[in-house]
XYZ file of C-alpha atoms in Angstrom:
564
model
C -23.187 22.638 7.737
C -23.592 21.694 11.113
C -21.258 18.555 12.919
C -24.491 16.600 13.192
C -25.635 17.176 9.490
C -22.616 16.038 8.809
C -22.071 13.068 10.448
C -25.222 12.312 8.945
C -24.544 12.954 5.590
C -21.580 10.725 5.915
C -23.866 7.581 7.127
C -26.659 8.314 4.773
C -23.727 8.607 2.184
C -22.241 5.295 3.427
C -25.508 2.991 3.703
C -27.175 4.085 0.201
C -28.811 0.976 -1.336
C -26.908 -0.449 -4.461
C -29.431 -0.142 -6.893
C -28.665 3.819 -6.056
C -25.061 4.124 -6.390
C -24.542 1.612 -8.864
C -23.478 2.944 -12.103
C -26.295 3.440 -14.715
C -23.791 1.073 -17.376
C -23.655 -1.252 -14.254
C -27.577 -1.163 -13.856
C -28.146 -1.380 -17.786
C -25.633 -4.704 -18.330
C -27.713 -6.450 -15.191
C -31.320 -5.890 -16.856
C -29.551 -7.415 -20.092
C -28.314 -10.368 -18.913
C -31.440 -10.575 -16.323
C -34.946 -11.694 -16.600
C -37.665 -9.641 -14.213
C -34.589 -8.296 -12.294
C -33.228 -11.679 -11.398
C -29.720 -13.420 -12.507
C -29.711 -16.976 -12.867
C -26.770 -18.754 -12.910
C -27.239 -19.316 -16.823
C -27.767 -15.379 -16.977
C -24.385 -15.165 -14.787
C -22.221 -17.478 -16.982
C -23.168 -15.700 -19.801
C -22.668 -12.456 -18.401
C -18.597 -14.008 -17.407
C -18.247 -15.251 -20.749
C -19.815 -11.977 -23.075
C -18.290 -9.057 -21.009
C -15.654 -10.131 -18.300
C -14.156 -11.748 -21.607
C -13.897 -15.228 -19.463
C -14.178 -17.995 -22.125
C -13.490 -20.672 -20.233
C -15.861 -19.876 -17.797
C -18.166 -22.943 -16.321
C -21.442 -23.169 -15.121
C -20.023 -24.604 -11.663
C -17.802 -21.507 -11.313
C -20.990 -19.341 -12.088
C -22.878 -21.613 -9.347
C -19.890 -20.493 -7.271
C -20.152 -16.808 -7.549
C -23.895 -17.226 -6.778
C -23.788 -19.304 -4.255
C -21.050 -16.578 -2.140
C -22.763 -13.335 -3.375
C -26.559 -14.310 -3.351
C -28.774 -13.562 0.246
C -30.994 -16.212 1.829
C -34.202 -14.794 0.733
C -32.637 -15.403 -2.778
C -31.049 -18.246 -3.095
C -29.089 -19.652 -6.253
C -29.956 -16.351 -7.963
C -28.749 -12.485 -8.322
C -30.802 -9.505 -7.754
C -28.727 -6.211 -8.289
C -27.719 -5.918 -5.151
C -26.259 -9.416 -4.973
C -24.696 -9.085 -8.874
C -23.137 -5.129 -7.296
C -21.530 -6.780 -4.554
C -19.656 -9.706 -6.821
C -18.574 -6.968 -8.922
C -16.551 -5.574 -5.586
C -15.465 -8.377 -3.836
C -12.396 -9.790 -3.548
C -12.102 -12.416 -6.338
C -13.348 -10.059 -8.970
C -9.257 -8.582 -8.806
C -7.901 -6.842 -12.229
C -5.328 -9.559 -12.730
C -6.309 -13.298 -11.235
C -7.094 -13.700 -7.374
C -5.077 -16.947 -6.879
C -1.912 -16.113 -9.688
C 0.354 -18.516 -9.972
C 3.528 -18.620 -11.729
C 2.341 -19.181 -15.607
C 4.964 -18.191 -17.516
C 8.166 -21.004 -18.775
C 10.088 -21.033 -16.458
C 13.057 -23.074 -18.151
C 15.047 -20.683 -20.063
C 18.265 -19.379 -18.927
C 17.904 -16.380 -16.196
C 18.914 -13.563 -18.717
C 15.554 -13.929 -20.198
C 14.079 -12.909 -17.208
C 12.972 -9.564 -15.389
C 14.551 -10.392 -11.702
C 12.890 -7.760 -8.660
C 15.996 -6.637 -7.343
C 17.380 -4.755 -4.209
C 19.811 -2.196 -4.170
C 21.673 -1.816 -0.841
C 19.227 -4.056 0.699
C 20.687 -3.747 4.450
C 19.501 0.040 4.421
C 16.904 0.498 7.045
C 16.717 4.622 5.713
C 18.956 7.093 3.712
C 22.170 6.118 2.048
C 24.566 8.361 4.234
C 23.346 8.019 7.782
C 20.961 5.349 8.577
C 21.396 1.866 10.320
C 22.418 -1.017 8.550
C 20.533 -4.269 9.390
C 19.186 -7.962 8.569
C 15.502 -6.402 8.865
C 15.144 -4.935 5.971
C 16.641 -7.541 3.909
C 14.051 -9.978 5.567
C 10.835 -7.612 4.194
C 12.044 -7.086 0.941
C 12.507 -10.929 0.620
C 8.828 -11.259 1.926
C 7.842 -8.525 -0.722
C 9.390 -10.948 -3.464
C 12.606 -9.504 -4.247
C 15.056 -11.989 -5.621
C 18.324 -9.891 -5.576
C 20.271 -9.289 -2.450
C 23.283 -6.466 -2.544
C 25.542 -6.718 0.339
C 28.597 -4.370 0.272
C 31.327 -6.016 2.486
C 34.042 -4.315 4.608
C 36.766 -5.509 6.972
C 35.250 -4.626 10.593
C 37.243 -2.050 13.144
C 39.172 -5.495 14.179
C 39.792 -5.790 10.669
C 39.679 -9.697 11.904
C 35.745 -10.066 10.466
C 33.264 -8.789 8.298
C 30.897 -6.289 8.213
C 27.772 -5.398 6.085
C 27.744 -1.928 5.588
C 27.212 1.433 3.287
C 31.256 1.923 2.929
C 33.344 5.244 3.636
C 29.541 6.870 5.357
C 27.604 7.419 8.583
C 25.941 4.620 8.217
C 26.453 1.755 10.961
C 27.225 -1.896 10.085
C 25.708 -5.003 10.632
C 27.561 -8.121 10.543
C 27.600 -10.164 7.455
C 26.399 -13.789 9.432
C 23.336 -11.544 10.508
C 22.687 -11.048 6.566
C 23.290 -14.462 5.479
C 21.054 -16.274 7.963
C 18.091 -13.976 7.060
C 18.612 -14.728 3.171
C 19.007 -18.848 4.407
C 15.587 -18.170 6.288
C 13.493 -16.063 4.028
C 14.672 -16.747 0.475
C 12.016 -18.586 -0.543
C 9.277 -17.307 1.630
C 7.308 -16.198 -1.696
C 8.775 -18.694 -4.145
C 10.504 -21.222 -4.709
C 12.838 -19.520 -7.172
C 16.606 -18.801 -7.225
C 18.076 -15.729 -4.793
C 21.216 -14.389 -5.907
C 23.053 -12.494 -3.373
C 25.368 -9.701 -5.761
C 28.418 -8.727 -3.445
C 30.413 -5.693 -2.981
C 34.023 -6.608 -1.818
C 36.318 -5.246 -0.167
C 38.174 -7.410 1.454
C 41.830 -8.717 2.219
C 41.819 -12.783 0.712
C 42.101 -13.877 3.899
C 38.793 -12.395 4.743
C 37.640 -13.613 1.321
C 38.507 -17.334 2.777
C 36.202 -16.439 5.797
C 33.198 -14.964 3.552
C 33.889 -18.774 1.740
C 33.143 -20.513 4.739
C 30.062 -18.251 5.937
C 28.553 -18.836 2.750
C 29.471 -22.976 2.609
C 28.255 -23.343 5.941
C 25.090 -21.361 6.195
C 23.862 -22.258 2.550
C 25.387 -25.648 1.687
C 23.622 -27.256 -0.449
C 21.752 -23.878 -1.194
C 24.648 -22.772 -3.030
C 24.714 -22.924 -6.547
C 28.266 -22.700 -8.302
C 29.595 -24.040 -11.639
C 32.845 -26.629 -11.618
C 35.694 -25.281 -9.789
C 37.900 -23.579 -13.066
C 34.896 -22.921 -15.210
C 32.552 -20.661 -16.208
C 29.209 -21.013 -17.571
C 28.166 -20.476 -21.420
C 24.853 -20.203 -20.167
C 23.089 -19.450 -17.189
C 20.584 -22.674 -15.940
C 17.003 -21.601 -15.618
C 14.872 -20.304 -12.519
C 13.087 -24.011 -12.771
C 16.604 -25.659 -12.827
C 17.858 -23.309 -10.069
C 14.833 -23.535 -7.616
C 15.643 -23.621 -4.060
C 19.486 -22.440 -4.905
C 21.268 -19.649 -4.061
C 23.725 -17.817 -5.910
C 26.732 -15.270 -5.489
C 27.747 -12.760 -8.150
C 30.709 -10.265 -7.609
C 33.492 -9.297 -9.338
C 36.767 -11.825 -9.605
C 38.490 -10.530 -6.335
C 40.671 -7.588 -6.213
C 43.606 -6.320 -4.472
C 42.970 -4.859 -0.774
C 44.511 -1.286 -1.864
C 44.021 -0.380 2.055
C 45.420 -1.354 4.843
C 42.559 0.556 6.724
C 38.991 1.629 6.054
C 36.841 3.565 8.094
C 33.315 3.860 7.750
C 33.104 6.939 7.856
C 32.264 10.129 5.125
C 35.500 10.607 2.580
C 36.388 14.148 3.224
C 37.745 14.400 -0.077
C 34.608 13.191 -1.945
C 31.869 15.372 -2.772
C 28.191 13.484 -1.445
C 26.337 15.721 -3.991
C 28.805 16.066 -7.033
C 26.980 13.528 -9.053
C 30.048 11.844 -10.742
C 30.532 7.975 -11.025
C 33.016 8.046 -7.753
C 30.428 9.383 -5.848
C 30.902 8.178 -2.136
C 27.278 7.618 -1.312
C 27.196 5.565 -4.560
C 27.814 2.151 -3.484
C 28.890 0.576 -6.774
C 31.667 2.658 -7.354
C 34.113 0.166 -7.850
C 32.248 -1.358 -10.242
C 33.517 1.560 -12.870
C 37.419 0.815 -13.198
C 36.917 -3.073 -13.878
C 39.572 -4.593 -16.497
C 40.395 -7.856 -17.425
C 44.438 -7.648 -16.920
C 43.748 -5.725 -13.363
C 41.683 -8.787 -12.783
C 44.248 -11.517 -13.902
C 46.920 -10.108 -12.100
C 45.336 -10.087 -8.550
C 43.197 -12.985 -8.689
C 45.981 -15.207 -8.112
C 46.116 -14.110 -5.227
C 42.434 -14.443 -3.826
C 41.291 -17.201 -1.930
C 40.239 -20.184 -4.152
C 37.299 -20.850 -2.572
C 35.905 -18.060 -2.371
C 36.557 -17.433 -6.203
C 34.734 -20.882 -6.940
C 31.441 -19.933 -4.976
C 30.794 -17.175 -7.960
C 28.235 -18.037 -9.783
C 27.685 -15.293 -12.271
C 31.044 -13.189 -12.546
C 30.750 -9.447 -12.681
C 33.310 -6.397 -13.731
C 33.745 -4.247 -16.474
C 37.004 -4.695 -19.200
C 38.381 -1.654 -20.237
C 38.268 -0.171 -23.615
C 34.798 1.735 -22.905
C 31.122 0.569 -23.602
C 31.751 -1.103 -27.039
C 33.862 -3.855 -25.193
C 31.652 -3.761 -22.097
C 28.911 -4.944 -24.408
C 30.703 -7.520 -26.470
C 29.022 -10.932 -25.773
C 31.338 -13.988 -25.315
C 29.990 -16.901 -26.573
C 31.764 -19.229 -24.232
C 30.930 -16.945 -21.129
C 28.240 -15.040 -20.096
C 28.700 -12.401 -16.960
C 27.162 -9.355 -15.495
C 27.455 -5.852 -16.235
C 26.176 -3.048 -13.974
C 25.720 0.565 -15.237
C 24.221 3.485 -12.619
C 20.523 4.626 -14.171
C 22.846 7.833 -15.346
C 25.283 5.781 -17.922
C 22.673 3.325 -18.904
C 20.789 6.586 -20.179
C 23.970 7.855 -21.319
C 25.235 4.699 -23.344
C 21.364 3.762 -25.111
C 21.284 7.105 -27.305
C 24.073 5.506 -29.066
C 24.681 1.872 -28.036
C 20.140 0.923 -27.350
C 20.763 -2.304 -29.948
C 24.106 -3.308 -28.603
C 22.513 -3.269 -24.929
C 19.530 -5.137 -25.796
C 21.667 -8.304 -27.403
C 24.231 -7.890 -24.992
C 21.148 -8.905 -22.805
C 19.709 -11.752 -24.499
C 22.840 -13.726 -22.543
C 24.241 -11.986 -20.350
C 23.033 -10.148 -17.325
C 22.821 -6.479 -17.123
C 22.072 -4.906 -13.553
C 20.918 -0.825 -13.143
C 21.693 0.382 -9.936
C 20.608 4.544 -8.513
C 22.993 7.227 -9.040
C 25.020 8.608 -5.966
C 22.649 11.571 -5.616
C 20.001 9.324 -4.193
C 20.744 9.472 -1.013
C 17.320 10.172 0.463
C 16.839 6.261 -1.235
C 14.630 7.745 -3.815
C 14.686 5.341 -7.031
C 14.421 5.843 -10.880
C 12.417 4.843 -13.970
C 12.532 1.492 -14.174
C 11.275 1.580 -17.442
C 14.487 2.575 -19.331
C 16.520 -0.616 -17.732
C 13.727 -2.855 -18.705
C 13.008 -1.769 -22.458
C 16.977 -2.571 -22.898
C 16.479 -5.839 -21.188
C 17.950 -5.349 -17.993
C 17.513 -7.942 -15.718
C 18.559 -6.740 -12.305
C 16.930 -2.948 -12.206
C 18.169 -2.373 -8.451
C 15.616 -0.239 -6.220
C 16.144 1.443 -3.228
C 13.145 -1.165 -1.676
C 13.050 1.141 1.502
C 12.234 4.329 -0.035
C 8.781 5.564 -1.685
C 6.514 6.959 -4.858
C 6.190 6.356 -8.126
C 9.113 4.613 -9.366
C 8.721 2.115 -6.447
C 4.949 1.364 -7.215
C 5.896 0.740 -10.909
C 8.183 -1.970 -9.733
C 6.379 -3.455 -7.886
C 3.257 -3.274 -10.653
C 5.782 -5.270 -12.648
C 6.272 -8.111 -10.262
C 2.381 -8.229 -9.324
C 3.081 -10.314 -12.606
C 3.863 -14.061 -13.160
C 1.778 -14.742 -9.675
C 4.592 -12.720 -7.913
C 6.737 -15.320 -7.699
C 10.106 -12.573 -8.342
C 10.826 -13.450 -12.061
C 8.865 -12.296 -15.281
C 10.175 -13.146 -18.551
C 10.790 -10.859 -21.054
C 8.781 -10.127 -23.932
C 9.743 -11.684 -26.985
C 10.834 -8.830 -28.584
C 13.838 -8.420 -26.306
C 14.964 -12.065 -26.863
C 14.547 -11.840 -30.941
C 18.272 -12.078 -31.843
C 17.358 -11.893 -36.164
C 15.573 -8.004 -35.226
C 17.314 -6.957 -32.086
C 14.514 -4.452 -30.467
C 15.317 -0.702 -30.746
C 14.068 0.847 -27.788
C 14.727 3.897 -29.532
C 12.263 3.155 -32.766
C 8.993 4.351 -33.258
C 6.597 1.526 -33.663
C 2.929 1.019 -34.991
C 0.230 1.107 -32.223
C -0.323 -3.213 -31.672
C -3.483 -2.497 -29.469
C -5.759 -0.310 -27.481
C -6.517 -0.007 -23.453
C -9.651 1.592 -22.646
C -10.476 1.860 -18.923
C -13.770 2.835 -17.313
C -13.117 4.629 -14.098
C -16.888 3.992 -12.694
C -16.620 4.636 -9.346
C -14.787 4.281 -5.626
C -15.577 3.051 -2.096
C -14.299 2.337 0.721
C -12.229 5.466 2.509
C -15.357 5.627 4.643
C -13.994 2.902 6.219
C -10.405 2.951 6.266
C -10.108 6.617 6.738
C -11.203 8.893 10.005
C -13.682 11.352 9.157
C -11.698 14.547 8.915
C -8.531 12.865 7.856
C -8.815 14.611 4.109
C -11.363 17.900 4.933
C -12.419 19.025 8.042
C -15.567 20.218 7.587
C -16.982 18.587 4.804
C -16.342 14.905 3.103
C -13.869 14.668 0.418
C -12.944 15.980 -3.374
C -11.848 12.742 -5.131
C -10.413 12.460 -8.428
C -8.359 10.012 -10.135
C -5.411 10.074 -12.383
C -5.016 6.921 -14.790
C -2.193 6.351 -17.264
C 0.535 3.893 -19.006
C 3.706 3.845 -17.878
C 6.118 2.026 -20.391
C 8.093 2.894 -23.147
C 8.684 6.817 -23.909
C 5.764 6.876 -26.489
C 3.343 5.082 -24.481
C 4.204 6.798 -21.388
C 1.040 9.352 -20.157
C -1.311 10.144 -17.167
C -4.597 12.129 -17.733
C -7.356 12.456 -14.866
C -10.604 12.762 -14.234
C -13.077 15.199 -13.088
C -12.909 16.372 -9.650
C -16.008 15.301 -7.271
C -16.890 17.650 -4.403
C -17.689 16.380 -0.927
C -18.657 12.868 -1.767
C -16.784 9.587 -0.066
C -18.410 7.379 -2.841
C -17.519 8.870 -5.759
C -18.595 8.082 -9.001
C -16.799 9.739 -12.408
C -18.176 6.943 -14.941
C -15.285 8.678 -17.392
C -13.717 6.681 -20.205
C -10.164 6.835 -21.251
C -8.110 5.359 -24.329
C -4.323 4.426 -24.252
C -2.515 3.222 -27.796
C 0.165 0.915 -27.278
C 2.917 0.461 -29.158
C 5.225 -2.230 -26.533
C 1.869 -3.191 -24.331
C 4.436 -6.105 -23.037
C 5.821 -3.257 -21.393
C 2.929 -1.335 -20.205
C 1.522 -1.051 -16.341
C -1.019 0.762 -15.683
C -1.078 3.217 -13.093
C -4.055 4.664 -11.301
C -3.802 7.334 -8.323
C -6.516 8.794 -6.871
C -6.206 12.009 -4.488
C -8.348 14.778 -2.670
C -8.205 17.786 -4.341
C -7.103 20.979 -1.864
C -7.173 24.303 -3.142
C -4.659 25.679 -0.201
C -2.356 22.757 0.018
C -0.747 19.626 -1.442
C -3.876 17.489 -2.354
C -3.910 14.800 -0.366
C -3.385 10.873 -1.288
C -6.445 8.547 -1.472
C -4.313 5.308 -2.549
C -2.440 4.037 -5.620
C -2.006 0.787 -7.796
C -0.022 -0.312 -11.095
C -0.918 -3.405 -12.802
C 0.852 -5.089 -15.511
C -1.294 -4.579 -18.818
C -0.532 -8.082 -20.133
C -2.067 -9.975 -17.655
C -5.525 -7.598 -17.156
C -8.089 -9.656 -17.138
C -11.064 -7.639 -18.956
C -14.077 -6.672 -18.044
C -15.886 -5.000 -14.709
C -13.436 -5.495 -11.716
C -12.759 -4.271 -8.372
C -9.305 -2.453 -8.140
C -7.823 -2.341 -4.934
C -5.809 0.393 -3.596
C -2.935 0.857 -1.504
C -1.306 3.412 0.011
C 2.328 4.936 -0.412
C 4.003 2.148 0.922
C 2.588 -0.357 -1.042
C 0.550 -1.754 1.659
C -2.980 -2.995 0.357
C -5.841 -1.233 2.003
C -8.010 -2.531 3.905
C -11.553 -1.654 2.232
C -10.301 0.950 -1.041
C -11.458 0.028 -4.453
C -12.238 0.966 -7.766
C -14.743 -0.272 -10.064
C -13.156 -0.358 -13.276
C -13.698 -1.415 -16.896
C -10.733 -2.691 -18.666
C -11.156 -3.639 -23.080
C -8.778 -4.164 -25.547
C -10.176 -2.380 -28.798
């Protein structure tokens, strides 16, 4: 093929009328609800109501569509072309354009799925990179709602410093941190930031993290009365616009001196709880008598600015999990021991949950910032499932699939079945399917235009094909794909695929699609996850984004989504 037949292949490929590319299911539902190829509003608001499954549709929001998709020789009417380009556009999304938050909102916290950070100063890898207010300001504009700050005495040891303890990795200091939170907490919503700390501090630099936080925050600052703790954690409605610290009841400052740098005598790669690159490593020898012998000690005020109190008492996970009725605190587990402890202790998890707050955080091994399946935290009723927000792939996408939910304002309450304390959930059990998914993967446009024209093949336009699947619980969990497409930027697979659910309120669904290469990796063509309970059915555009999680400019899917 010649450059010029191919750069005109690509335009006549680009430009093709609608009634041409189309799919013939497409074609076939617009002469049905139609009359001598033209859609009248009526025709449209029963087309809204029969098949995009919207029964509270109104004429005046059929008038609407018409009025934005129809073309002046046309007017207040749809010809194909018209009805094929309200299919694509941009209010036709999976889940609603204009989301807002939907869900109740007044329950305590635990009943809620927070999107939390893990080491959320990190601008890169765990053991080397820079530490900095940056990227605590994007993930607060990507909606996360969990800060982790790990504090350390500076090289004065007369201040403090934000920063990846006993690594390369170079600190920021902690006033940086907190007036980025105070800016950009509620840049996405209005609900509650809690800032989870990592001390390490002497209590007289404890008294100076008390006044940063009092004076940059004030009224921000949520705590309970001086001497008590809660029985129950308020709600994200009661706690709007508040801010709130969770750490462990200080410690004693073992050292005298600590460096930032690597711990010789630690292993980066050994995989055990102590790892160094593992910043939650003193997290694991938590006890209550350590705790009420040195907290005398502590600075009051500092110890009164906790909010929700964290540590672990000793005497292994049965007492970790043991819910106090007159207090509630937080637990955090690495993604290895929460694996670990649910083959035997899935049930105890789950209530300890219902009150209390349980927070998953990435095993020391992660240093690249890689992250996990969030999936396990979640069907135990984790609240805080930390990520590695700086990082990449799959598990990051399926985050933040989950908090595309609830209109993205950070929260998303768990399912019922978590919060049942007669029939504590096993996520262990195997369950009866409660419904089907079946998507219709029609078709896909738009790399034309976002991509250059030998960015996937050089010589000849691209081999799409699409993986779809469920990620959720273990029995749920699959990805199949579709047929592969040769040299064709608008692709169209028109393929059908079924997904049984047994825990849909767990379910996102994930679609990929990528060029196929026979010689090398096949390359990425964009990516979404979508929370299954809040798909709205019917035809919709799906729009894509790429491996950062950055929407694309002009990538969609047309897809089909039915409960059967």
């Amino acid at each position: 093929m010649s450059n010029q037949t191919y750069r005109f292949g690509f335009f006549r490929r680009k430009y093709h009328h609608a009634a041409s590319v189309a799919p013939p299911e497409v074609k076939i539902l617009f002469e049905n609800y139609s009359e001598k190829g033209v859609m009248s509003v009526d025709h449209l608001l029963r087309f809204l109501t029969d098949v995009q499954k919207q029964d509270k549709a109104t004429r005046e929001e059929a008038q609407a569509i018409v009025n934005a998709s129809s073309s002046l020789l046309h007017r207040n009417c749809l010809h194909l072309d018209n009805f094929f380009k309200y299919l694509f556009g941009v209010d036709n999304s999976p889940i609603a354009s204009h989301a807002e938050v939907h869900q109740d909102m007044d329950d305590p916290l635990s009943h809620y799925f927070i999107f939390t950070g893990h080491n959320s100063y990190l601008t890169g890898n765990q053991l080397s990179s820079d530490c900095s207010e940056v990227p605590i300001i994007e993930a607060l504009q990507k909606g996360v709602k969990v800060i982790e700050l790990d504090l350390w005495p500076n090289s004065d040891e007369d201040g403090i410093d934000v920063v990846h303890g006993r690594t390369l990795t170079s600190p920021v200091e902690l006033i940086k941190c907190l007036r980025a939170i105070k800016a950009h907490a509620f840049d996405v919503s209005d609900y509650p930031v809690v800032v989870t700390l990592e001390d390490h501090l002497t209590p007289q630099l404890q008294a100076k993290v008390a006044e940063m936080l009092t004076e940059t925050f004030g009224d921000m600052l949520f705590a309970p009365p001086p001497g008590e703790c809660l029985k129950e954690l308020p709600s994200p409605e009661f706690l709007k616009k508040r801010i709130l610290i969770s750490t462990k009841p200080p410690k004693e400052y073992k050292e005298s001196k600590h460096e930032h740098v690597v711990n010789k005598g630690n292993n980066i790669s050994d995989g055990g709880d102590k790892n160094v690159s593992e910043g939650d490593e003193d997290e694991d020898d938590d006890e209550d008598d350590e705790v009420d012998q040195v907290t005398k000690s502590a600075a009051p005020e500092y110890k009164h600015l906790i909010a929700i109190q964290a540590g672990k008492p000793k005497g292994g996970m049965t007492e970790c999990l043991k819910v106090d009725p007159d207090k509630v605190r937080r637990l955090s587990l690495s993604e290895e021991q929460l694996e670990d402890a649910s083959e035997k202790y899935g049930t105890q998890i789950v209530r300890f949950t219902q009150q209390n707050v349980l927070r998953i955080y990435p095993k020391g091994t992660r240093i690249m910032s890689s992250n996990y399946d969030p999936l396990v935290g979640w069907s135990h009723g984790a609240q805080m499932v930390a990520f590695n927000m700086q990082g990449q792939g799959k598990s990051l996408w399926i985050m933040r699939g989950m908090f595309r939910a609830n209109g993205g304002c950070g929260y998303v309450k768990k399912p019922d079945i978590l919060l049942n304390n007669n029939a504590v959930f096993d996520p262990q059990a195997s369950l009866p399917v409660k419904t089907t998914l079946r998507v219709t993967i029609y078709m896909g446009e738009g790399w034309y235009d976002d991509f250059p024209r030998t960015h996937f093949d050089s010589y000849s336009p691209p081999d799409f094909y699409a993986r779809v699947g469920i990620a959720g619980v273990p029995v749920d969990t699959v990805m199949k794909k579709t047929k592969t497409l040769e040299d064709d930027w608008i692709p169209a697979w028109e393929e059908v695929f079924e997904f049984p659910l047994t825990v849909p309120q767990l379910a996102l669904l994930r679609i990929e699609v990528l060029d196929y290469d026979m010689s090398e990796k096949d390359d990425f063509g964009g990516q979404t996850c979508l929370p299954v309970w809040e798909l709205r059915q019917g035809i919709r555009a799906v729009p894509l984004h790429n491996e950062d999680g950055v929407k694309c400019r002009s990538v969609k899917l047309l897809v089909r989504f039915e409960f059967v």
